[in-house]
Short mmCIF file of C-alpha atoms in Angstrom, two decimals:
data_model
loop_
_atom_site.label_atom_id
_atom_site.label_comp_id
_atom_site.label_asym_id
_atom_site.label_seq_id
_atom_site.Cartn_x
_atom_site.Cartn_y
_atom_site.Cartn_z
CA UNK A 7 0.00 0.00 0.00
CA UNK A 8 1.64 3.52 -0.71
CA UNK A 9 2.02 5.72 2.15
CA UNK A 10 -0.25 8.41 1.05
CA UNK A 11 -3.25 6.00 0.45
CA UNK A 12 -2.72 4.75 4.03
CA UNK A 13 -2.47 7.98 5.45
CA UNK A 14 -5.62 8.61 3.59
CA UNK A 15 -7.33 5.80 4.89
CA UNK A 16 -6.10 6.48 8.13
CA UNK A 17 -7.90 9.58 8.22
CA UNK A 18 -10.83 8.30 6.97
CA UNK A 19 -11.48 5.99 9.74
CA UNK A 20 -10.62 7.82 12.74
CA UNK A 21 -13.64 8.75 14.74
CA UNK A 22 -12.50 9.62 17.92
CA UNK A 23 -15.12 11.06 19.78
CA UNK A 24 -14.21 13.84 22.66
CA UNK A 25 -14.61 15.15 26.46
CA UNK A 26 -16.01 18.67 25.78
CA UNK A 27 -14.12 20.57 28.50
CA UNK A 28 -14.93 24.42 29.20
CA UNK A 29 -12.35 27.05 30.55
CA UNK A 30 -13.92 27.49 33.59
CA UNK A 31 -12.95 28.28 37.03
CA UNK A 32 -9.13 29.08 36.30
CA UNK A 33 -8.56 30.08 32.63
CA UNK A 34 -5.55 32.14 31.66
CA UNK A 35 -5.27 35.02 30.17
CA UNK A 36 -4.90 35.61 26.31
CA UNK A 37 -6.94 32.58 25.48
CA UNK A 38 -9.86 34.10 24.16
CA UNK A 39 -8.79 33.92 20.40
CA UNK A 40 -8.90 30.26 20.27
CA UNK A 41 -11.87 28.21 19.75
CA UNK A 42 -12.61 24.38 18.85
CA UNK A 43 -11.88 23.61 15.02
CA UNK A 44 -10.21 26.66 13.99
CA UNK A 45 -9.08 25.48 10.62
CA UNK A 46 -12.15 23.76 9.85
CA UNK A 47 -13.16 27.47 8.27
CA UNK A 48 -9.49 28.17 6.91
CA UNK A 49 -7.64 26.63 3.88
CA UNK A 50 -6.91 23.64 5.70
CA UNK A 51 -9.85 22.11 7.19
CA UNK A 52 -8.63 18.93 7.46
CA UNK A 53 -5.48 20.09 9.63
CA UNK A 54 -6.73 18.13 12.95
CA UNK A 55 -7.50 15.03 11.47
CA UNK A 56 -4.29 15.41 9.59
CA UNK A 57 -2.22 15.87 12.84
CA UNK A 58 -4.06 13.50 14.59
CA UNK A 59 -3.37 10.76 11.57
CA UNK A 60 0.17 11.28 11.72
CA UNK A 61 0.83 11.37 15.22
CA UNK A 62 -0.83 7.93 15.90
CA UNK A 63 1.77 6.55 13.61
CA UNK A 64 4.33 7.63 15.20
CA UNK A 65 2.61 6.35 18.68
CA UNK A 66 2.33 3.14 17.38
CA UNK A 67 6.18 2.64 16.71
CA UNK A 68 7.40 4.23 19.80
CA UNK A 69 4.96 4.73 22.47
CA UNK A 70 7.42 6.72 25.01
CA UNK A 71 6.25 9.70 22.38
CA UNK A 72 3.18 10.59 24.25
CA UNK A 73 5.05 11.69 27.53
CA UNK A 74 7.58 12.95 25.71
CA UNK A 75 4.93 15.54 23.45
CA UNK A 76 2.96 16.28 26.60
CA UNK A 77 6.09 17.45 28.68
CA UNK A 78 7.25 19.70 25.34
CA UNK A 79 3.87 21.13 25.28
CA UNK A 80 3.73 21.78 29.01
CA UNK A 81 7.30 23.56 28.99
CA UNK A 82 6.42 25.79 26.11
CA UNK A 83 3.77 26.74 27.85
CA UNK A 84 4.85 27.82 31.07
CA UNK A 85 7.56 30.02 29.49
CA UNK A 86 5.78 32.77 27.43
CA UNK A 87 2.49 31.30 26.74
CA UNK A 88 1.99 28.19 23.99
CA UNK A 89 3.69 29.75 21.09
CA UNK A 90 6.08 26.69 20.25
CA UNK A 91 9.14 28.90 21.49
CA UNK A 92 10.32 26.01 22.86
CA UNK A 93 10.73 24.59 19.35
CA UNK A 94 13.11 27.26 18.25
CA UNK A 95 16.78 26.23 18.07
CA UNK A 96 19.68 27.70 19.01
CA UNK A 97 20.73 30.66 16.63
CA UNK A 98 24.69 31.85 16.95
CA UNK A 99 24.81 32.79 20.15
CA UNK A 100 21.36 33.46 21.06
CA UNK A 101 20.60 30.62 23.46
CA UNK A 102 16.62 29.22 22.91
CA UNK A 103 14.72 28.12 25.67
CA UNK A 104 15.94 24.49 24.37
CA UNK A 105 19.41 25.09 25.56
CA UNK A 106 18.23 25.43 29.06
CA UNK A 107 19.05 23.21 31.71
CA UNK A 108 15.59 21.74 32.60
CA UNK A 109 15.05 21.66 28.31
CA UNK A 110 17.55 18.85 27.70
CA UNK A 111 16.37 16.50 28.18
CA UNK A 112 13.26 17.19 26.49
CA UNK A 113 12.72 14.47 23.25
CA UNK A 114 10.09 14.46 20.52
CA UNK A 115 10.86 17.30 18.46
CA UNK A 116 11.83 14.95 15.44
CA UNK A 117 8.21 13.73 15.35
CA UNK A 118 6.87 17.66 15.49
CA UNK A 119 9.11 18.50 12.77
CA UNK A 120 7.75 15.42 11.24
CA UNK A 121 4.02 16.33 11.46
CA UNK A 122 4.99 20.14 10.44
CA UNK A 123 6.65 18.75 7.25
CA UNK A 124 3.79 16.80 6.00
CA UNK A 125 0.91 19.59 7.02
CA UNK A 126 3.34 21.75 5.26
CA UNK A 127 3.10 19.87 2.56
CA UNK A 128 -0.65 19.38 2.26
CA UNK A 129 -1.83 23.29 3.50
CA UNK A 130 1.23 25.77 3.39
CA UNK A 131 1.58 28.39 5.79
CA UNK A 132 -1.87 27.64 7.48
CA UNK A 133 -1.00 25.43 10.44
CA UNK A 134 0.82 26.54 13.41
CA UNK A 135 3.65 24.81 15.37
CA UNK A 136 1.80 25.72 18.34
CA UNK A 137 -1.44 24.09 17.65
CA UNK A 138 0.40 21.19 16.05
CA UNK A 139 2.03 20.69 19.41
CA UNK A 140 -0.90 20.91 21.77
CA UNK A 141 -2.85 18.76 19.21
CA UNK A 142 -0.20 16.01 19.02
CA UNK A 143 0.57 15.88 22.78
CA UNK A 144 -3.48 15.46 23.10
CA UNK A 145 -3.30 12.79 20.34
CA UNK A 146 -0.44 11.03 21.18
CA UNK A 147 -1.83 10.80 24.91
CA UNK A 148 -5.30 9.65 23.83
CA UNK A 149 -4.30 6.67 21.26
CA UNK A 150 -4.48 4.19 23.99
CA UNK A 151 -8.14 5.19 24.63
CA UNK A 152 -9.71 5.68 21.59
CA UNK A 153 -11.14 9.16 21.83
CA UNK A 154 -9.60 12.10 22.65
CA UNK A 155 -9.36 12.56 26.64
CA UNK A 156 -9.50 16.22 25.96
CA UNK A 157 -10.72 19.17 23.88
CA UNK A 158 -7.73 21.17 22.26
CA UNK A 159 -9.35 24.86 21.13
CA UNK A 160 -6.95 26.26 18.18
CA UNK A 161 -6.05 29.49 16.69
CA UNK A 162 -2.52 29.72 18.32
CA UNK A 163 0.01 31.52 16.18
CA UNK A 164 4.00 31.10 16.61
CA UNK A 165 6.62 33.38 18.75
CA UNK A 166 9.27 34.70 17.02
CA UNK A 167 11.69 34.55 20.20
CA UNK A 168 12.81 32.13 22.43
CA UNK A 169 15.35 33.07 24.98
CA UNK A 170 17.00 31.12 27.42
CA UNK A 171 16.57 33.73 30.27
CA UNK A 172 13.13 33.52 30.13
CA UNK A 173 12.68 29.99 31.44
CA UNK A 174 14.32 30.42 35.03
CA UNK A 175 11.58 31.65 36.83
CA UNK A 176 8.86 30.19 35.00
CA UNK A 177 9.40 26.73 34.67
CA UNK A 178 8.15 24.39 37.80
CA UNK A 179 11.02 22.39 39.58
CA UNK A 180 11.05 19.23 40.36
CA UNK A 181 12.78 20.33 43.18
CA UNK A 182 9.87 22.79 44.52
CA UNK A 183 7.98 22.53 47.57
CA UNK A 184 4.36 23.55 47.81
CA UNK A 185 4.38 27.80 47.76
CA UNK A 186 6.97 27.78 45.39
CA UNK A 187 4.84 25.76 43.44
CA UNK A 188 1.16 27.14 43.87
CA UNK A 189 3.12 30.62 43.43
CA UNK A 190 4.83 29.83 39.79
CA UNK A 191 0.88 28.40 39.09
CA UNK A 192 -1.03 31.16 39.87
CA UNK A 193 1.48 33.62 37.97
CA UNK A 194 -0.25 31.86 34.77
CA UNK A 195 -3.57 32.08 36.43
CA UNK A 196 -3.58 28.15 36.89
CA UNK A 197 -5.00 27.28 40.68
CA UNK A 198 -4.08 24.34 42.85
CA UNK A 199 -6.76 22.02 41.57
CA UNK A 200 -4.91 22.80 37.98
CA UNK A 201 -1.64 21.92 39.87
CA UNK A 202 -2.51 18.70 40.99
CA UNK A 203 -4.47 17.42 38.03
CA UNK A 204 -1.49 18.76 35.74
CA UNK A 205 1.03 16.61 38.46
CA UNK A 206 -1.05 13.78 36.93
CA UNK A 207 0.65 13.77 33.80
CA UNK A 208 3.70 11.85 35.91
CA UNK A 209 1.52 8.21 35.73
CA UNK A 210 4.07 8.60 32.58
CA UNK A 211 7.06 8.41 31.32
CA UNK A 212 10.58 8.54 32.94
CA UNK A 213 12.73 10.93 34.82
CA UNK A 214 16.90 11.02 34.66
CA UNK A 215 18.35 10.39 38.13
CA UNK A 216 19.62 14.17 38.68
CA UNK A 217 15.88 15.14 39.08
CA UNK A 218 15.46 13.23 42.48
CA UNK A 219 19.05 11.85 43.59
CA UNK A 220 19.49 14.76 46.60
CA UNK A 221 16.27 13.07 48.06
CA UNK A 222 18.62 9.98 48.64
CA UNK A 223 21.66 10.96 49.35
CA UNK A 224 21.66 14.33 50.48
CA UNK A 225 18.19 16.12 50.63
CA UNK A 226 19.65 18.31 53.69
CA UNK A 227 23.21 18.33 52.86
CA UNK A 228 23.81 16.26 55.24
CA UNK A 229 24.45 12.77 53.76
CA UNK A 230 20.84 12.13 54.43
CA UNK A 231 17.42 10.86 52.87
CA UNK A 232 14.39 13.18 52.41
CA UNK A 233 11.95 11.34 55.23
CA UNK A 234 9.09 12.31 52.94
CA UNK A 235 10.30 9.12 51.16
CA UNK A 236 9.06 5.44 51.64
CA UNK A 237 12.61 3.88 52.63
CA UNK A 238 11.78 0.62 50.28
CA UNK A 239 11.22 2.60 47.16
CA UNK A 240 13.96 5.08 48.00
CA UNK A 241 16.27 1.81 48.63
CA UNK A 242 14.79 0.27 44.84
CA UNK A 243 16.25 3.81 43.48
CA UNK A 244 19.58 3.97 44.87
CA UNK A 245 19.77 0.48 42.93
CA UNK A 246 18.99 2.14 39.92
CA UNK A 247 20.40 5.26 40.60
CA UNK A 248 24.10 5.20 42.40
CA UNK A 249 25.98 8.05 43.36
CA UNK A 250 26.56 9.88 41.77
CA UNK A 251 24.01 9.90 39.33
CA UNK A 252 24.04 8.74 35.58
CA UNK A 253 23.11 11.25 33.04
CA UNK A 254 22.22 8.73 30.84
CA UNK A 255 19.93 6.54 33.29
CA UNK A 256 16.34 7.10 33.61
CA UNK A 257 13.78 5.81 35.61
CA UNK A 258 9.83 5.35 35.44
CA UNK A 259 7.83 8.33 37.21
CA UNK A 260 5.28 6.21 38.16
CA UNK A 261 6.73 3.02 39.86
CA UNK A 262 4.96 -0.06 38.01
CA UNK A 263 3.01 2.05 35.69
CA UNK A 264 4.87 4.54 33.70
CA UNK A 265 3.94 3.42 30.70
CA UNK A 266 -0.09 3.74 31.60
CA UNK A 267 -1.88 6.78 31.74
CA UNK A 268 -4.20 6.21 34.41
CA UNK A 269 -4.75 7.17 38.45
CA UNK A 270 -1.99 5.02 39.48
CA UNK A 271 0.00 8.11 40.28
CA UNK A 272 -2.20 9.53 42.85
CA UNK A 273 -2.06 6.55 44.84
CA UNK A 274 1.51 5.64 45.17
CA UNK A 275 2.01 9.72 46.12
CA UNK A 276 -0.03 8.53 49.41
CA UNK A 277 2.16 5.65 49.86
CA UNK A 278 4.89 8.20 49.94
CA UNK A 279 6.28 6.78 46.40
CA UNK A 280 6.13 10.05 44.75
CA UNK A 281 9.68 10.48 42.71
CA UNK A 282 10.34 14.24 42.57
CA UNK A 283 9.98 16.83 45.89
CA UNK A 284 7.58 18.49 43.76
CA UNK A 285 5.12 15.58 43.81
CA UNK A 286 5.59 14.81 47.72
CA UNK A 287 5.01 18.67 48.18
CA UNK A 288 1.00 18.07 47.07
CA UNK A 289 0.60 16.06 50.52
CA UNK A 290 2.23 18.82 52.43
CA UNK A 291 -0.96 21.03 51.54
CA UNK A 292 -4.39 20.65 53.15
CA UNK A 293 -5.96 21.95 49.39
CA UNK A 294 -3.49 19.76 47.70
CA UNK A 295 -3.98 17.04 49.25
CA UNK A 296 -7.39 16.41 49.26
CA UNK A 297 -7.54 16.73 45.54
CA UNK A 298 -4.33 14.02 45.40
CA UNK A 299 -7.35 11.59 47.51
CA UNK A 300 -10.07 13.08 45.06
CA UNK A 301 -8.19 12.27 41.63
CA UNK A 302 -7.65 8.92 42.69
CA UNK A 303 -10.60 7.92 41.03
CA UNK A 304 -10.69 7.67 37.53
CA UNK A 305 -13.70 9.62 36.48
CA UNK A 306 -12.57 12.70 38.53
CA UNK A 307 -8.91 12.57 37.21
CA UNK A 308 -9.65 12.22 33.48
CA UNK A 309 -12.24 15.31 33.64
CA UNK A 310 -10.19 17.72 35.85
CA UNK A 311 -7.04 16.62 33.58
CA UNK A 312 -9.01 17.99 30.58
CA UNK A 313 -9.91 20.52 32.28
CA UNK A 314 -6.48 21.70 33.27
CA UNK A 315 -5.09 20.80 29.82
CA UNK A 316 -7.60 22.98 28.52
CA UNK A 317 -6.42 26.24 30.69
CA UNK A 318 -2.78 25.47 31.06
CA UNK A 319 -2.87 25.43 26.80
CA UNK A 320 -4.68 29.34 26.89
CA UNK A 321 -1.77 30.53 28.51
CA UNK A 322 -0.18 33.61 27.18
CA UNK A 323 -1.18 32.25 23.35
CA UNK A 324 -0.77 34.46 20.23
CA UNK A 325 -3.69 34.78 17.95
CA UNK A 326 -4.60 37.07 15.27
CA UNK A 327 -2.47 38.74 13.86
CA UNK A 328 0.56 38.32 16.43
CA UNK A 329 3.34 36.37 15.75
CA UNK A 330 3.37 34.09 12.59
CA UNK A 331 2.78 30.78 11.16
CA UNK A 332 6.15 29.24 10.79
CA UNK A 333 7.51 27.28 7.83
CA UNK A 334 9.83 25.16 9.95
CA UNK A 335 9.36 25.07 13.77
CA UNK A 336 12.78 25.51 14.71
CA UNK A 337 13.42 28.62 13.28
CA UNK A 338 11.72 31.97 12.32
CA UNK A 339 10.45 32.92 8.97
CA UNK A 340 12.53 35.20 7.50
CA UNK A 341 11.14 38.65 7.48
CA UNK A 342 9.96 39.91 4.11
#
């Protein structure tokens, strides 16, 4: 079969249906340009389906691509809005926000450039990077389930800077505790049912050992263990993470279920099994905590998770007029 008939078919027989999820109770600001099926009215109507068709082929061969796409969309996102600045690479010496530290170990940009190529292909200069990489980190999440697990409104537009200063600051540590946390979350107008449900998205994927190896060997500086820890689990990760710590090794998130996106996560964080300070910090609030007990139930998790998705993608976007549509996602278009 040639590729473009499969794609073809492909698109034809996806029917994923979809959680309708509103923006309310904690929207961000600047989202009000987008709405659900932008492009169905442009030049390229058949932009989501195309996206959508392209990134569950890429799911299917390598299914560590969905946590990889959600995490890029979540850190362009919390550094000057959803405008794919993350994408941007590197120009002389002009650092992009890829170049900084918590950005390295990002993956997946391969597959956006990918998916950019071929909409390129089939609608040019219609599509944004943006919307291709809030639709694919939706799409690639929701293959296992059939439908789509949440609503993705489009209409985003592309920055045409990325800087590495802007990312300290913005971009949530795993190394925060609670108020450093709920106060980097509310600076995008996200609340701390947004921060928990958005913690979710750790039931997958993996984490290097630098992200949590002071909670086992020196969390005070002291040659000690961060008690917030359940002493069998932190014992299974000084196995698998010495010290000092690999680079290169990696560990699941989500102990036992890393490669599932489901509720597991909220239950091993009350078991104390949590892998990053930032997730133990959720128990350490009253708020917090209750809505770690809350989303432990399936139903509640998937909706709020939309939800969240939903507002944490409205943050700071460009629409109208602003920005551009870029040709390639990793650099800017030149100017005419």
């Amino acid at each position: 079969m040639k590729p473009e008939f499969s794609l073809l078919l492909l698109l034809s027989i996806i029917v994923f249906g979809a959680i309708t999820v509103t923006n309310a109770g904690g929207g961000a600001p600047g989202g009000g340009g987008l709405r659900p099926n932008f492009y169905r009215f442009t030049r390229c109507p058949q932009a989501e389906m195309l996206v959508k068709a392209l990134t569950i082929r890429k799911v299917r061969s390598d299914p560590t691509l969905a946590p990889k796409l959600l995490r890029v969309h979540y850190h362009d996102c919390f550094v000057k809005g959803c405008d794919a600045s993350i994408l941007l690479d590197t120009v002389g010496t002009n650092q992009s926000e890829k170049d900084a530290r918590p950005n390295q170990t990002l993956g997946g940009f391969e597959a956006i450039d990918d998916i950019k190529a071929q909409v390129e292909k089939a609608c040019p200069g219609i599509v944004s990077c943006a919307d291709i990489l809030a639709l694919a980190a939706r799409d690639a999440v929701s293959f296992p389930f059939g439908r789509n697990l949440w609503e993705v409104p489009t209409g985003r537009r592309d920055s045409r800077v990325s800087l590495i200063s802007d990312v300290n600051g913005n971009l949530p540590s795993p190394f925060s505790d609670f108020p450093t946390l709920q106060q980097l979350f509310a600076k995008k107008n996200l609340n701390v049912n947004d921060l928990v449900a958005l913690s979710g998205a750790h039931t997958i994927g993996v984490a290097h050992c630098g992200a949590f190896s002071r909670r086992l060997f020196n969390f005070t500086g002291k040659g000690d263990m961060d008690p917030s820890l359940d002493a069998t689990y932190a014992g299974t990760l000084k196995q698998q993470c010495p010290n000092p710590a690999n680079p290169a090794t990696t560990v699941g998130m989500d102990p036992q279920s890393s490669r599932s996106f489901d509720t597991h996560y909220f239950t091993i964080l009350n078991q104390k099994k949590g892998l990053f300070q930032s997730d133990a910090a959720l128990l350490t609030n009253a708020v917090s905590a209750a809505i770690v007990n809350r989303l432990q139930f399936p139903r509640n998790f998937f909706f709020e998770f939309g939800r969240s998705m939903v507002n944490m993608g409205n943050i700071e976007v460009l629409t109208g007029t602003a920005g551009e549509i870029r040709k390639n996602c990793r650099v800017i278009n030149p100017l005419a």
